[in-house]
mmCIF file with all atom_site columns, C-alpha atoms in Angstrom:
data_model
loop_
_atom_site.group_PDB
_atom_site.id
_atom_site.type_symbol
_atom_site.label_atom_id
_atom_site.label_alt_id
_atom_site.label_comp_id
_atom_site.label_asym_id
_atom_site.label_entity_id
_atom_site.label_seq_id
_atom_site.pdbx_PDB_ins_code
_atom_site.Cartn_x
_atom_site.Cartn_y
_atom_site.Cartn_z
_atom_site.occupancy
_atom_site.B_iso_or_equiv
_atom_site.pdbx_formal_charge
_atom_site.auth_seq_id
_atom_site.auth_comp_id
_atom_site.auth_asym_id
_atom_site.auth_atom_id
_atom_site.pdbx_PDB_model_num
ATOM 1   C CA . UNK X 1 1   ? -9.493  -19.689 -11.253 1.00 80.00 ? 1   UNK X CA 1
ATOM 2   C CA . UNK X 1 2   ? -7.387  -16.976 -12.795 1.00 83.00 ? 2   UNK X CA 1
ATOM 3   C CA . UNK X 1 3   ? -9.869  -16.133 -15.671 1.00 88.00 ? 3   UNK X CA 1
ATOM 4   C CA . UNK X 1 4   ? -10.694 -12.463 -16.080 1.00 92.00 ? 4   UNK X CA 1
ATOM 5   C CA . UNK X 1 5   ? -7.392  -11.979 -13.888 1.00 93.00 ? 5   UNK X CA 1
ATOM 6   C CA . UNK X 1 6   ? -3.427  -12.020 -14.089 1.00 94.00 ? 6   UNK X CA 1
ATOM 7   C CA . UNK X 1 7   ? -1.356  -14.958 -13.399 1.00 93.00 ? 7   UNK X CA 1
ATOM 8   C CA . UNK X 1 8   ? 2.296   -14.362 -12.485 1.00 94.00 ? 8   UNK X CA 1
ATOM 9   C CA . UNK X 1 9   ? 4.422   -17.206 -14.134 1.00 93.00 ? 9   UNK X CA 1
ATOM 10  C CA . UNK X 1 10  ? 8.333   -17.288 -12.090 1.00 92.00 ? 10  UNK X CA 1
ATOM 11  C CA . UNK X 1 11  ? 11.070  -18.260 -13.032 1.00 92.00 ? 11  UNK X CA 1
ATOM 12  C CA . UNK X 1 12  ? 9.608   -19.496 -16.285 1.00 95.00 ? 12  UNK X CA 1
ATOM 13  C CA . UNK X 1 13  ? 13.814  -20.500 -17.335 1.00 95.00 ? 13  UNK X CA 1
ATOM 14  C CA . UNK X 1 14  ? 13.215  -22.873 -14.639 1.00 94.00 ? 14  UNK X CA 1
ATOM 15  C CA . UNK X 1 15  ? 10.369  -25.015 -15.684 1.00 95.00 ? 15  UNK X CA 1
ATOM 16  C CA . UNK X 1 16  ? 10.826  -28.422 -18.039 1.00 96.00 ? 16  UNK X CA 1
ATOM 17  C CA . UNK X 1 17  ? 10.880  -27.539 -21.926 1.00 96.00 ? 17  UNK X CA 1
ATOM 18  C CA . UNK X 1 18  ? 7.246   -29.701 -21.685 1.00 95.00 ? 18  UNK X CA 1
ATOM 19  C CA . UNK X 1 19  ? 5.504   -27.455 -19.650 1.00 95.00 ? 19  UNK X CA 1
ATOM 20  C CA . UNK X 1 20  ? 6.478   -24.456 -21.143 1.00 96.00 ? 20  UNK X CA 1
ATOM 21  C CA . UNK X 1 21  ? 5.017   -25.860 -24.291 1.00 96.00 ? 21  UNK X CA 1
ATOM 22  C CA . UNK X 1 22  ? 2.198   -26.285 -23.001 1.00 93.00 ? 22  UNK X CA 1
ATOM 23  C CA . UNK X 1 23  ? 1.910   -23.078 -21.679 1.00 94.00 ? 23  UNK X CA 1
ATOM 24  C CA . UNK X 1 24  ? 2.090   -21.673 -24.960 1.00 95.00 ? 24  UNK X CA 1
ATOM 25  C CA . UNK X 1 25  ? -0.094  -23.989 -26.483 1.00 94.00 ? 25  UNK X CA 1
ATOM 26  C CA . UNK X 1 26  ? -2.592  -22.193 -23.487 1.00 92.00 ? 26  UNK X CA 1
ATOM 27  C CA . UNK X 1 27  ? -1.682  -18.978 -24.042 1.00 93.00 ? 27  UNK X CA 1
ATOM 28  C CA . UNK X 1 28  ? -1.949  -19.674 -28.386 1.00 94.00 ? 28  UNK X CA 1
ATOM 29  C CA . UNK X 1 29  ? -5.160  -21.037 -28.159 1.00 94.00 ? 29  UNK X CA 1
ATOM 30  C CA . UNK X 1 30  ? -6.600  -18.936 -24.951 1.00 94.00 ? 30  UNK X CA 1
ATOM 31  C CA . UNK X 1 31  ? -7.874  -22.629 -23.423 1.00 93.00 ? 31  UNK X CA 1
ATOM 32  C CA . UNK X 1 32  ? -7.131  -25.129 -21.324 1.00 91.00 ? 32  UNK X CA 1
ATOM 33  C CA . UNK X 1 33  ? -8.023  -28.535 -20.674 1.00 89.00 ? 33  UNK X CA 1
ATOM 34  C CA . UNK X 1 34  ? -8.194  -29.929 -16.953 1.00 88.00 ? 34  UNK X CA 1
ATOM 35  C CA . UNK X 1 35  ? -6.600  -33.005 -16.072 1.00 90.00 ? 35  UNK X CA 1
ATOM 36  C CA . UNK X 1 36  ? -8.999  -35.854 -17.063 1.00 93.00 ? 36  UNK X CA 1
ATOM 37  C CA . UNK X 1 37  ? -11.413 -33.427 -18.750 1.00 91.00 ? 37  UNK X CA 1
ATOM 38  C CA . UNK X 1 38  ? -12.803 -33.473 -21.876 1.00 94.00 ? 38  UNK X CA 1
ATOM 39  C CA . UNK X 1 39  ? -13.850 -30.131 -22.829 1.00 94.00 ? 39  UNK X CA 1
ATOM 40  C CA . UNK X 1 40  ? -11.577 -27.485 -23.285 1.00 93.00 ? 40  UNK X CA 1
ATOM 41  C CA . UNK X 1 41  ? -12.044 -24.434 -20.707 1.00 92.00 ? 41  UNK X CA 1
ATOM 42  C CA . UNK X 1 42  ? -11.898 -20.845 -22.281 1.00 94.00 ? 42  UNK X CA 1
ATOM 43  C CA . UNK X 1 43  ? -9.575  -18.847 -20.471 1.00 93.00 ? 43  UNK X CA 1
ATOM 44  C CA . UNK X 1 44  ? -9.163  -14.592 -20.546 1.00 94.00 ? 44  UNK X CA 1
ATOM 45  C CA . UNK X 1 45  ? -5.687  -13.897 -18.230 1.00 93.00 ? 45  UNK X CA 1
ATOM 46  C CA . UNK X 1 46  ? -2.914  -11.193 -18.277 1.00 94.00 ? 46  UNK X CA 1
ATOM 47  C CA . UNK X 1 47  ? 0.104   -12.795 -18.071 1.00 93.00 ? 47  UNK X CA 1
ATOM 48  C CA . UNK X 1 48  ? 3.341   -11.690 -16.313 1.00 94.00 ? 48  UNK X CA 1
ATOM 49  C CA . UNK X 1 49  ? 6.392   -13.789 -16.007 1.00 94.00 ? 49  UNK X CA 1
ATOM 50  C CA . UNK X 1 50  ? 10.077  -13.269 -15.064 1.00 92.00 ? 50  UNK X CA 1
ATOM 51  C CA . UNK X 1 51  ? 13.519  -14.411 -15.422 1.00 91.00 ? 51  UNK X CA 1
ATOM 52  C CA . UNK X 1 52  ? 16.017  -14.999 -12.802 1.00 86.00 ? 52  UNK X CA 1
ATOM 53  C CA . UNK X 1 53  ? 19.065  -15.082 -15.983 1.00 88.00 ? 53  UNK X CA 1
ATOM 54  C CA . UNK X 1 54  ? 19.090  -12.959 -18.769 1.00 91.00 ? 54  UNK X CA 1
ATOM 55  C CA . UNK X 1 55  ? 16.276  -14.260 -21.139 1.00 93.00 ? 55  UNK X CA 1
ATOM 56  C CA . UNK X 1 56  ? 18.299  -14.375 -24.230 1.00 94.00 ? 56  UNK X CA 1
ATOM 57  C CA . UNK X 1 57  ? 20.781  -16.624 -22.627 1.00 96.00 ? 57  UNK X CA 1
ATOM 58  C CA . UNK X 1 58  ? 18.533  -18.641 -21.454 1.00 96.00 ? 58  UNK X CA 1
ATOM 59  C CA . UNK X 1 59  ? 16.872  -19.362 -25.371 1.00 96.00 ? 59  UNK X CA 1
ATOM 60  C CA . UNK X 1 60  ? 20.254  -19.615 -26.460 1.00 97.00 ? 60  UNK X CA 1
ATOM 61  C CA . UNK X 1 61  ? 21.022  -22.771 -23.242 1.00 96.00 ? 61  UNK X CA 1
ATOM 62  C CA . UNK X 1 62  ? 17.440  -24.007 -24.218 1.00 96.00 ? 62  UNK X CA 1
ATOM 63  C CA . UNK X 1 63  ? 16.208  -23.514 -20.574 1.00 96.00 ? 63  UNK X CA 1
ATOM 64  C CA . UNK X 1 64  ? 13.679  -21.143 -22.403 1.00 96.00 ? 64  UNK X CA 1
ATOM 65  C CA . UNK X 1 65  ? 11.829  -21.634 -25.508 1.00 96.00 ? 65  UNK X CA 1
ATOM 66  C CA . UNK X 1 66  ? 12.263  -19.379 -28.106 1.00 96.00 ? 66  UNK X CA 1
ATOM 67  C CA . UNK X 1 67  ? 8.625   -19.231 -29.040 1.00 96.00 ? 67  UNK X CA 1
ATOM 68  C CA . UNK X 1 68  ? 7.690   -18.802 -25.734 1.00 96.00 ? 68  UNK X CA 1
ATOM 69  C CA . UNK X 1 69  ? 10.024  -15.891 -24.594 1.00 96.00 ? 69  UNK X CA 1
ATOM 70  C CA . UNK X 1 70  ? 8.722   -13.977 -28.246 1.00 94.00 ? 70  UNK X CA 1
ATOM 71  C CA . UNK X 1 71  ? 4.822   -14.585 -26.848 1.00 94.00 ? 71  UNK X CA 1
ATOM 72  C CA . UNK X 1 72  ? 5.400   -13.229 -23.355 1.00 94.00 ? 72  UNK X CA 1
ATOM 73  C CA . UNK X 1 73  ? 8.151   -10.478 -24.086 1.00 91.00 ? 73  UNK X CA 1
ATOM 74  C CA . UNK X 1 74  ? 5.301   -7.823  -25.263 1.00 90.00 ? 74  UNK X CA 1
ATOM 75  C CA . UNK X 1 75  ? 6.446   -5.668  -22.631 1.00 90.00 ? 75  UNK X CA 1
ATOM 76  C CA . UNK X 1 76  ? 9.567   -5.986  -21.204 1.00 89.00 ? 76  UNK X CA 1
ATOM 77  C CA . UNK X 1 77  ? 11.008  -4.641  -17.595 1.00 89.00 ? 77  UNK X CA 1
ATOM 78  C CA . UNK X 1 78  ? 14.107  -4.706  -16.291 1.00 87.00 ? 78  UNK X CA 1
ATOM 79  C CA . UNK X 1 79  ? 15.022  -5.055  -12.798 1.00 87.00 ? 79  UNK X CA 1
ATOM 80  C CA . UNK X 1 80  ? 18.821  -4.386  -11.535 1.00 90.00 ? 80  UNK X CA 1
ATOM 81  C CA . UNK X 1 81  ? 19.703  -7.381  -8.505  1.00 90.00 ? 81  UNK X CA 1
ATOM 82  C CA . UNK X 1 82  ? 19.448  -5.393  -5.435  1.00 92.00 ? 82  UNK X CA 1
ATOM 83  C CA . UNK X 1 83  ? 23.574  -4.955  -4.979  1.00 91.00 ? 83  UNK X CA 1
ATOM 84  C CA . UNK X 1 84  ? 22.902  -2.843  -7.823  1.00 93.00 ? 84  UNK X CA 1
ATOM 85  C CA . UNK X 1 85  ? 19.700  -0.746  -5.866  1.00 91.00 ? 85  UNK X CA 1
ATOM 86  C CA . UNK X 1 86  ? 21.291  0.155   -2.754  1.00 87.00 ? 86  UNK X CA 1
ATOM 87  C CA . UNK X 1 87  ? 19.219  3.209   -2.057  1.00 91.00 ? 87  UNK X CA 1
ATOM 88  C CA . UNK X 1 88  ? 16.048  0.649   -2.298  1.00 94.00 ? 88  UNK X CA 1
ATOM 89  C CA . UNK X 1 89  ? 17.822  -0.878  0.454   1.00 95.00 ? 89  UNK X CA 1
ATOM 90  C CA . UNK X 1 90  ? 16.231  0.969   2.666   1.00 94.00 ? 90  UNK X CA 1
ATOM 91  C CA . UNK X 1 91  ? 13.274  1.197   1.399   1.00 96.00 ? 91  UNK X CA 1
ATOM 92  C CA . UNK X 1 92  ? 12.535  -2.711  1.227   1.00 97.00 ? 92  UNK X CA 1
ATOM 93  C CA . UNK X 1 93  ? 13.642  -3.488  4.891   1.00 97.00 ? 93  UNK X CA 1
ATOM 94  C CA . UNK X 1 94  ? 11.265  -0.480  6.386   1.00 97.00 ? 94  UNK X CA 1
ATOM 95  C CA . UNK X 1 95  ? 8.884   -2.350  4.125   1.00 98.00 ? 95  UNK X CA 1
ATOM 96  C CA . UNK X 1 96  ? 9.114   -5.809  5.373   1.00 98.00 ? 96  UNK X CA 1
ATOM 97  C CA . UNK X 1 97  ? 9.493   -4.456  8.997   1.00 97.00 ? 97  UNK X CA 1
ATOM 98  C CA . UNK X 1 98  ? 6.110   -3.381  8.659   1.00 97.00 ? 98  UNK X CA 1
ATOM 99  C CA . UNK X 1 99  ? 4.852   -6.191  7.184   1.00 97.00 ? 99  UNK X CA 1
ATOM 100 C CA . UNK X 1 100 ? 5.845   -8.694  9.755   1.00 97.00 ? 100 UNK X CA 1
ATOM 101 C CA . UNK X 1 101 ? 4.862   -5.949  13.074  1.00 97.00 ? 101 UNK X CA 1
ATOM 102 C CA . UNK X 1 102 ? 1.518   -6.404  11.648  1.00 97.00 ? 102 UNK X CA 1
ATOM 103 C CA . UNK X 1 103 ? 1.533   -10.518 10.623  1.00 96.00 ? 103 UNK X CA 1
ATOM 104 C CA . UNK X 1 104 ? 3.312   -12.011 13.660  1.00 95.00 ? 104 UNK X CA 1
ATOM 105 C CA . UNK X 1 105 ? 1.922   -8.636  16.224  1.00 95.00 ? 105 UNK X CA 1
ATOM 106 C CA . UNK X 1 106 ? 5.306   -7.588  16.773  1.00 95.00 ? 106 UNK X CA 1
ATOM 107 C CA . UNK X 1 107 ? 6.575   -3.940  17.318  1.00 95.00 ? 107 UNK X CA 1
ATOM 108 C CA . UNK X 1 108 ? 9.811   -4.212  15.717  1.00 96.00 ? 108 UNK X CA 1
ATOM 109 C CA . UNK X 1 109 ? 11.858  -0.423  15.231  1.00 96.00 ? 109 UNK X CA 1
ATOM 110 C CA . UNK X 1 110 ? 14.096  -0.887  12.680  1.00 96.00 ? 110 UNK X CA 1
ATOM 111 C CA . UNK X 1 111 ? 17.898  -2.608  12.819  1.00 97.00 ? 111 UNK X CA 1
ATOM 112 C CA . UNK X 1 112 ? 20.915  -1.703  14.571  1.00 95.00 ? 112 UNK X CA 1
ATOM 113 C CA . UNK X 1 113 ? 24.099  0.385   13.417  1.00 94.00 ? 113 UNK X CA 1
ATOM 114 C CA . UNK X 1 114 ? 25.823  -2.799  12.962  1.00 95.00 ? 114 UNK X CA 1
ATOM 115 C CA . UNK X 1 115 ? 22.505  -4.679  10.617  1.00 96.00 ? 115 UNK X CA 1
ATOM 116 C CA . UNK X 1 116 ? 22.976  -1.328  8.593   1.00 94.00 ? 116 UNK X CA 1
ATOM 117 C CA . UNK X 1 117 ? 26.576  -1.996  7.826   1.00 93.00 ? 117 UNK X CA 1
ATOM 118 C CA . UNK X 1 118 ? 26.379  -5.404  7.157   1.00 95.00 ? 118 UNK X CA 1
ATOM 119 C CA . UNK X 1 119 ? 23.122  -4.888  4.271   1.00 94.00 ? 119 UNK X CA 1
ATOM 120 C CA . UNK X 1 120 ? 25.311  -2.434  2.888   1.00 92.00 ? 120 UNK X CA 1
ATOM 121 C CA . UNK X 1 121 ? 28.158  -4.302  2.470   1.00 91.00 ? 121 UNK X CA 1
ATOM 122 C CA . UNK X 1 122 ? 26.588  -7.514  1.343   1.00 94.00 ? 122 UNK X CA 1
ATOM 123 C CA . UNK X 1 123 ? 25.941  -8.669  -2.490  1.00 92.00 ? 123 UNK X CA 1
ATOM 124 C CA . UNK X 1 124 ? 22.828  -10.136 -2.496  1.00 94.00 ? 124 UNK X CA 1
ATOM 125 C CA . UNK X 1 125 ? 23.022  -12.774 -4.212  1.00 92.00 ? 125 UNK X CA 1
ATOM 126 C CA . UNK X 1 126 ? 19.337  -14.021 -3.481  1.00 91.00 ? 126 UNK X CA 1
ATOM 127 C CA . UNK X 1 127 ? 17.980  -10.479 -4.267  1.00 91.00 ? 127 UNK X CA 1
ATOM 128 C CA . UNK X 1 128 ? 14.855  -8.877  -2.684  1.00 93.00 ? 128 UNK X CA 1
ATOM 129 C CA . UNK X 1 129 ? 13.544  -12.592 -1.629  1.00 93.00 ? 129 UNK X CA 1
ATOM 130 C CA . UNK X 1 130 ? 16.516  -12.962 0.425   1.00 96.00 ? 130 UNK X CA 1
ATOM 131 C CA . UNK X 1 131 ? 16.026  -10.010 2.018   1.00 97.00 ? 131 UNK X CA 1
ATOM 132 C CA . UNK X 1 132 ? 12.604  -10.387 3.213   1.00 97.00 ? 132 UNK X CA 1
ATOM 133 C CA . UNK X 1 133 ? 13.722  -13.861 4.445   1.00 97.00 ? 133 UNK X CA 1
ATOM 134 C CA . UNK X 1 134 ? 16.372  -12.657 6.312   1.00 97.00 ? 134 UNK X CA 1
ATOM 135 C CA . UNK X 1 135 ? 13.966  -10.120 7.971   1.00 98.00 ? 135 UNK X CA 1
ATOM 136 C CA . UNK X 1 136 ? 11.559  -12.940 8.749   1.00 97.00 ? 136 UNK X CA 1
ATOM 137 C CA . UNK X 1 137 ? 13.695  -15.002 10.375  1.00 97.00 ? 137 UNK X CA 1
ATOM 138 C CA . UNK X 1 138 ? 15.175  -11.958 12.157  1.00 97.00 ? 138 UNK X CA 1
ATOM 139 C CA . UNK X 1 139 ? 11.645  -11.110 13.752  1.00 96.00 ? 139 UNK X CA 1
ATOM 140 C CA . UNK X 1 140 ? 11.445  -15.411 14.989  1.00 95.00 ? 140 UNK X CA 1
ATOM 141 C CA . UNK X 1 141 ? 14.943  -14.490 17.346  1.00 96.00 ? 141 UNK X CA 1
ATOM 142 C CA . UNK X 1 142 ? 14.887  -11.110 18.067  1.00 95.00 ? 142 UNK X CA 1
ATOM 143 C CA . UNK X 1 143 ? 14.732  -10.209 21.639  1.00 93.00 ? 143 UNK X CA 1
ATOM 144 C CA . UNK X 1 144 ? 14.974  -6.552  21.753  1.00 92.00 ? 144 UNK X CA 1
ATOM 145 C CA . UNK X 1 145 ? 13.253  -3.234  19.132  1.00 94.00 ? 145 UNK X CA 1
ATOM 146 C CA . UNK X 1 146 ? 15.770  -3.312  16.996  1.00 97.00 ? 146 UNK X CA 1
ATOM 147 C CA . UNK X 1 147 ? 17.421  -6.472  14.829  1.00 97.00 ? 147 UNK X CA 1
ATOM 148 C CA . UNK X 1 148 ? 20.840  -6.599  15.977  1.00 97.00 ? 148 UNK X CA 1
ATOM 149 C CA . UNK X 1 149 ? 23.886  -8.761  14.410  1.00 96.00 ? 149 UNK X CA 1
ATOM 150 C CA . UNK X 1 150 ? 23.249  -11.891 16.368  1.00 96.00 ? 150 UNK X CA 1
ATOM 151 C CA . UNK X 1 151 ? 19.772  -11.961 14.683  1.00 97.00 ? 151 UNK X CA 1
ATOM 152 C CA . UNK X 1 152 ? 21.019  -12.287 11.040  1.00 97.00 ? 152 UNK X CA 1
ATOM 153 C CA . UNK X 1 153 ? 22.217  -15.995 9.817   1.00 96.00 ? 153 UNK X CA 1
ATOM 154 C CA . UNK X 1 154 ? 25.812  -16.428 10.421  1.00 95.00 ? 154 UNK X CA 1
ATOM 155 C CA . UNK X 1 155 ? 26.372  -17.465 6.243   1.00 95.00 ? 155 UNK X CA 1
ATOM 156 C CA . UNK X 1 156 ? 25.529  -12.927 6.010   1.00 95.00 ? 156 UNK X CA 1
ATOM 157 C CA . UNK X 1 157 ? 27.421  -11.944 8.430   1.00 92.00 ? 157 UNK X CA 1
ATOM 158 C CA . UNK X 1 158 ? 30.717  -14.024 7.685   1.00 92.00 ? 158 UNK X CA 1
ATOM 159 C CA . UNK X 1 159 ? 30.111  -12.829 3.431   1.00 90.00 ? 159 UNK X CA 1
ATOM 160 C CA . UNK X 1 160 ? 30.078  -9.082  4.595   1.00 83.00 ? 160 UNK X CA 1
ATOM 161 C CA . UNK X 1 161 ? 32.928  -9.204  6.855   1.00 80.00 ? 161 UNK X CA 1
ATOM 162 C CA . UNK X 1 162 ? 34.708  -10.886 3.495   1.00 82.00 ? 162 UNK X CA 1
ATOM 163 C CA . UNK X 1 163 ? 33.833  -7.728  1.606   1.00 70.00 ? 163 UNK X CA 1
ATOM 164 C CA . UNK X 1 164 ? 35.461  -5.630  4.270   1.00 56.00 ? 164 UNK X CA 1
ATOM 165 C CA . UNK X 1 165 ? 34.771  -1.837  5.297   1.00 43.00 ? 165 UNK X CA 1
ATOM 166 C CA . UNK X 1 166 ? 32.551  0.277   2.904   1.00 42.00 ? 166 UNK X CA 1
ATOM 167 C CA . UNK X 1 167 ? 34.616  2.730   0.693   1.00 39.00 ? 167 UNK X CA 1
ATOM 168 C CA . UNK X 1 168 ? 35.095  6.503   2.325   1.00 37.00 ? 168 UNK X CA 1
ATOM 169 C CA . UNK X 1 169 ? 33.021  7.386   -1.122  1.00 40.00 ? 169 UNK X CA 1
ATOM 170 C CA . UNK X 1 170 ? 30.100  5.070   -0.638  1.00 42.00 ? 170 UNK X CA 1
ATOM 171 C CA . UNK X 1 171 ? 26.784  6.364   -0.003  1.00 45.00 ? 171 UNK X CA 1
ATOM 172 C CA . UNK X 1 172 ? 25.459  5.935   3.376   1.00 44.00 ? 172 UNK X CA 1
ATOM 173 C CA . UNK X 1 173 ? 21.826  5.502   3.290   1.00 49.00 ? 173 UNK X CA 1
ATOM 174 C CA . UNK X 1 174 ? 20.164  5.627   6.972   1.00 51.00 ? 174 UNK X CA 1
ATOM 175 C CA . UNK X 1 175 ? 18.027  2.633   7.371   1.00 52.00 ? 175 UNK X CA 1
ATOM 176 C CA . UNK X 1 176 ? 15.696  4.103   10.069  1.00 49.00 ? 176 UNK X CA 1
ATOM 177 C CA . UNK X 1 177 ? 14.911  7.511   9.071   1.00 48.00 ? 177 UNK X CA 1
ATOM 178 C CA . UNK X 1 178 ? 11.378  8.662   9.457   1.00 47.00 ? 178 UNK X CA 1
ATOM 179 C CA . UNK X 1 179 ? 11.477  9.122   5.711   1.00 47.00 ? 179 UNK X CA 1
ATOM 180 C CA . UNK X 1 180 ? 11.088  5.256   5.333   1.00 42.00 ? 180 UNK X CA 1
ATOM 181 C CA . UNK X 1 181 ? 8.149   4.990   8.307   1.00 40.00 ? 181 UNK X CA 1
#
Protein backbone atom coordinates (compact mmCIF):
# COMPACT_ATOMS: atom_id res chain seq x y z
CA UNK A 1 0.00 0.00 0.00
CA UNK A 2 2.81 2.38 0.77
CA UNK A 3 4.66 1.93 -2.63
CA UNK A 4 5.58 5.13 -4.41
CA UNK A 5 4.97 6.74 -0.81
CA UNK A 6 6.63 7.22 2.76
CA UNK A 7 6.09 4.97 5.60
CA UNK A 8 6.78 6.34 9.09
CA UNK A 9 8.39 3.47 11.21
CA UNK A 10 8.01 4.59 15.46
CA UNK A 11 9.65 3.78 17.91
CA UNK A 12 11.72 1.40 15.84
CA UNK A 13 14.01 0.75 19.60
CA UNK A 14 10.80 -0.74 20.49
CA UNK A 15 10.17 -3.49 18.08
CA UNK A 16 11.65 -7.35 18.59
CA UNK A 17 15.36 -7.71 17.18
CA UNK A 18 13.27 -10.20 14.46
CA UNK A 19 11.32 -7.71 12.96
CA UNK A 20 13.73 -5.21 12.64
CA UNK A 21 15.67 -7.72 10.65
CA UNK A 22 13.36 -8.13 8.58
CA UNK A 23 12.82 -4.74 7.95
CA UNK A 24 16.16 -4.41 6.73
CA UNK A 25 16.16 -7.37 4.81
CA UNK A 26 12.96 -5.12 3.04
CA UNK A 27 14.56 -2.14 2.90
CA UNK A 28 18.19 -4.17 1.45
CA UNK A 29 16.46 -5.85 -1.09
CA UNK A 30 13.54 -3.10 -1.90
CA UNK A 31 10.82 -6.28 -1.67
CA UNK A 32 8.63 -7.88 0.29
CA UNK A 33 6.91 -11.01 0.52
CA UNK A 34 3.18 -11.20 1.89
CA UNK A 35 2.26 -13.59 4.39
CA UNK A 36 1.58 -16.92 2.58
CA UNK A 37 2.76 -15.51 -0.77
CA UNK A 38 5.03 -16.71 -3.03
CA UNK A 39 6.28 -14.02 -5.11
CA UNK A 40 8.16 -11.34 -3.82
CA UNK A 41 6.40 -7.75 -4.18
CA UNK A 42 8.71 -4.84 -5.43
CA UNK A 43 8.43 -2.06 -3.22
CA UNK A 44 9.66 1.97 -3.91
CA UNK A 45 9.05 3.85 -0.16
CA UNK A 46 10.77 6.78 1.70
CA UNK A 47 11.34 5.77 4.92
CA UNK A 48 11.24 7.82 8.17
CA UNK A 49 11.61 6.39 11.58
CA UNK A 50 12.27 7.70 15.12
CA UNK A 51 13.62 7.02 18.44
CA UNK A 52 12.07 7.63 21.71
CA UNK A 53 16.04 7.02 23.51
CA UNK A 54 19.05 8.16 22.12
CA UNK A 55 19.81 5.80 19.11
CA UNK A 56 23.31 5.03 20.00
CA UNK A 57 22.28 3.77 23.34
CA UNK A 58 19.91 1.91 22.15
CA UNK A 59 22.62 -0.22 19.56
CA UNK A 60 24.81 -0.30 22.37
CA UNK A 61 21.47 -2.16 24.88
CA UNK A 62 20.71 -4.15 21.59
CA UNK A 63 17.10 -2.74 21.50
CA UNK A 64 18.35 -1.44 18.02
CA UNK A 65 20.32 -3.13 15.46
CA UNK A 66 23.34 -1.75 14.47
CA UNK A 67 22.85 -2.42 10.81
CA UNK A 68 19.64 -1.14 10.90
CA UNK A 69 20.18 2.29 12.69
CA UNK A 70 23.42 2.78 9.86
CA UNK A 71 20.55 2.07 6.88
CA UNK A 72 17.96 4.50 8.19
CA UNK A 73 20.30 7.26 9.80
CA UNK A 74 20.91 8.98 6.17
CA UNK A 75 19.49 11.99 7.52
CA UNK A 76 19.30 12.58 10.91
CA UNK A 77 16.93 15.17 13.05
CA UNK A 78 16.91 15.96 16.32
CA UNK A 79 14.04 16.84 18.35
CA UNK A 80 14.49 18.41 22.07
CA UNK A 81 11.40 16.66 24.58
CA UNK A 82 9.02 19.44 24.83
CA UNK A 83 10.26 20.59 28.65
CA UNK A 84 13.06 21.60 26.61
CA UNK A 85 10.60 23.71 23.79
CA UNK A 86 8.62 25.74 26.01
CA UNK A 87 7.93 28.53 23.59
CA UNK A 88 6.36 25.59 21.24
CA UNK A 89 4.19 25.26 24.11
CA UNK A 90 2.05 27.45 22.91
CA UNK A 91 2.13 26.84 19.74
CA UNK A 92 1.08 23.01 19.97
CA UNK A 93 -1.97 23.57 22.34
CA UNK A 94 -3.49 26.51 19.90
CA UNK A 95 -2.80 23.71 17.46
CA UNK A 96 -4.65 20.88 18.92
CA UNK A 97 -7.43 23.32 20.09
CA UNK A 98 -8.15 23.73 16.62
CA UNK A 99 -7.96 20.46 15.69
CA UNK A 100 -10.48 19.04 18.03
CA UNK A 101 -13.18 22.50 17.51
CA UNK A 102 -13.26 21.15 14.11
CA UNK A 103 -13.31 16.97 14.81
CA UNK A 104 -15.72 16.76 17.77
CA UNK A 105 -17.74 20.52 16.48
CA UNK A 106 -16.71 22.16 19.50
CA UNK A 107 -15.86 25.95 19.94
CA UNK A 108 -13.28 25.67 22.46
CA UNK A 109 -11.18 29.38 23.25
CA UNK A 110 -8.17 28.48 24.60
CA UNK A 111 -7.27 27.46 28.54
CA UNK A 112 -7.49 29.28 31.64
CA UNK A 113 -4.77 31.35 33.68
CA UNK A 114 -4.47 28.47 35.89
CA UNK A 115 -4.06 25.50 32.57
CA UNK A 116 -1.27 28.09 31.53
CA UNK A 117 0.61 27.75 34.75
CA UNK A 118 0.33 24.31 35.19
CA UNK A 119 1.82 23.44 31.17
CA UNK A 120 4.45 25.63 32.13
CA UNK A 121 5.46 24.16 35.06
CA UNK A 122 5.12 20.57 34.05
CA UNK A 123 8.04 18.20 32.52
CA UNK A 124 6.53 16.37 30.03
CA UNK A 125 7.52 13.39 30.31
CA UNK A 126 5.19 11.91 27.48
CA UNK A 127 6.22 14.80 25.11
CA UNK A 128 4.01 16.34 22.36
CA UNK A 129 1.69 12.98 22.41
CA UNK A 130 0.88 13.70 25.88
CA UNK A 131 -0.04 16.89 25.21
CA UNK A 132 -2.48 16.41 22.55
CA UNK A 133 -3.99 13.69 24.82
CA UNK A 134 -4.38 15.78 27.55
CA UNK A 135 -6.17 18.33 25.25
CA UNK A 136 -8.44 15.57 23.98
CA UNK A 137 -9.58 14.44 26.97
CA UNK A 138 -9.90 18.07 28.14
CA UNK A 139 -12.46 18.84 25.21
CA UNK A 140 -14.66 15.15 26.48
CA UNK A 141 -15.24 17.25 30.20
CA UNK A 142 -15.11 20.64 29.55
CA UNK A 143 -18.16 22.57 30.32
CA UNK A 144 -17.31 26.08 29.68
CA UNK A 145 -14.82 28.14 26.46
CA UNK A 146 -11.98 27.77 28.10
CA UNK A 147 -10.16 24.37 29.70
CA UNK A 148 -9.94 25.10 33.23
CA UNK A 149 -7.90 23.03 36.05
CA UNK A 150 -10.63 20.60 36.86
CA UNK A 151 -10.44 19.51 33.15
CA UNK A 152 -6.79 18.26 33.22
CA UNK A 153 -6.12 14.57 34.83
CA UNK A 154 -5.41 14.87 38.42
CA UNK A 155 -1.70 12.69 37.86
CA UNK A 156 -0.74 16.76 35.90
CA UNK A 157 -1.97 18.71 38.16
CA UNK A 158 -0.55 17.00 41.45
CA UNK A 159 3.32 16.72 39.25
CA UNK A 160 3.14 20.60 38.67
CA UNK A 161 2.16 21.60 42.03
CA UNK A 162 5.44 19.24 43.00
CA UNK A 163 7.55 21.50 40.82
CA UNK A 164 6.27 24.53 42.64
CA UNK A 165 5.99 28.31 41.41
CA UNK A 166 7.80 29.24 38.09
CA UNK A 167 11.13 31.16 38.68
CA UNK A 168 10.74 35.28 38.71
CA UNK A 169 13.26 34.75 35.49
CA UNK A 170 11.18 32.30 33.54
CA UNK A 171 9.68 33.23 30.39
CA UNK A 172 6.05 33.67 30.36
CA UNK A 173 4.66 32.71 27.11
CA UNK A 174 0.76 33.72 26.73
CA UNK A 175 -1.10 30.72 25.64
CA UNK A 176 -4.05 32.60 24.00
CA UNK A 177 -2.64 35.38 22.13
CA UNK A 178 -4.04 36.07 18.74
CA UNK A 179 -0.54 35.36 17.52
CA UNK A 180 -1.26 31.55 17.99
CA UNK A 181 -5.09 31.79 16.32
Amino acid sequence: MANGGTIFLDEINSMELSVQAKILKAIEEKQVMRVGGLEPIPVDVKIVSAVNQNPMECVRNGKLREDLFYRLSVVQLVMPPLRERSRDLSYLVNHFIRQYNMKMNRNILGIDEEVEQVFGQYQWPGNVRELKNIIEGAFNVTESGFIQKKDLPEYLVAASMQRGAVSPDAEVVDFNSEDFS
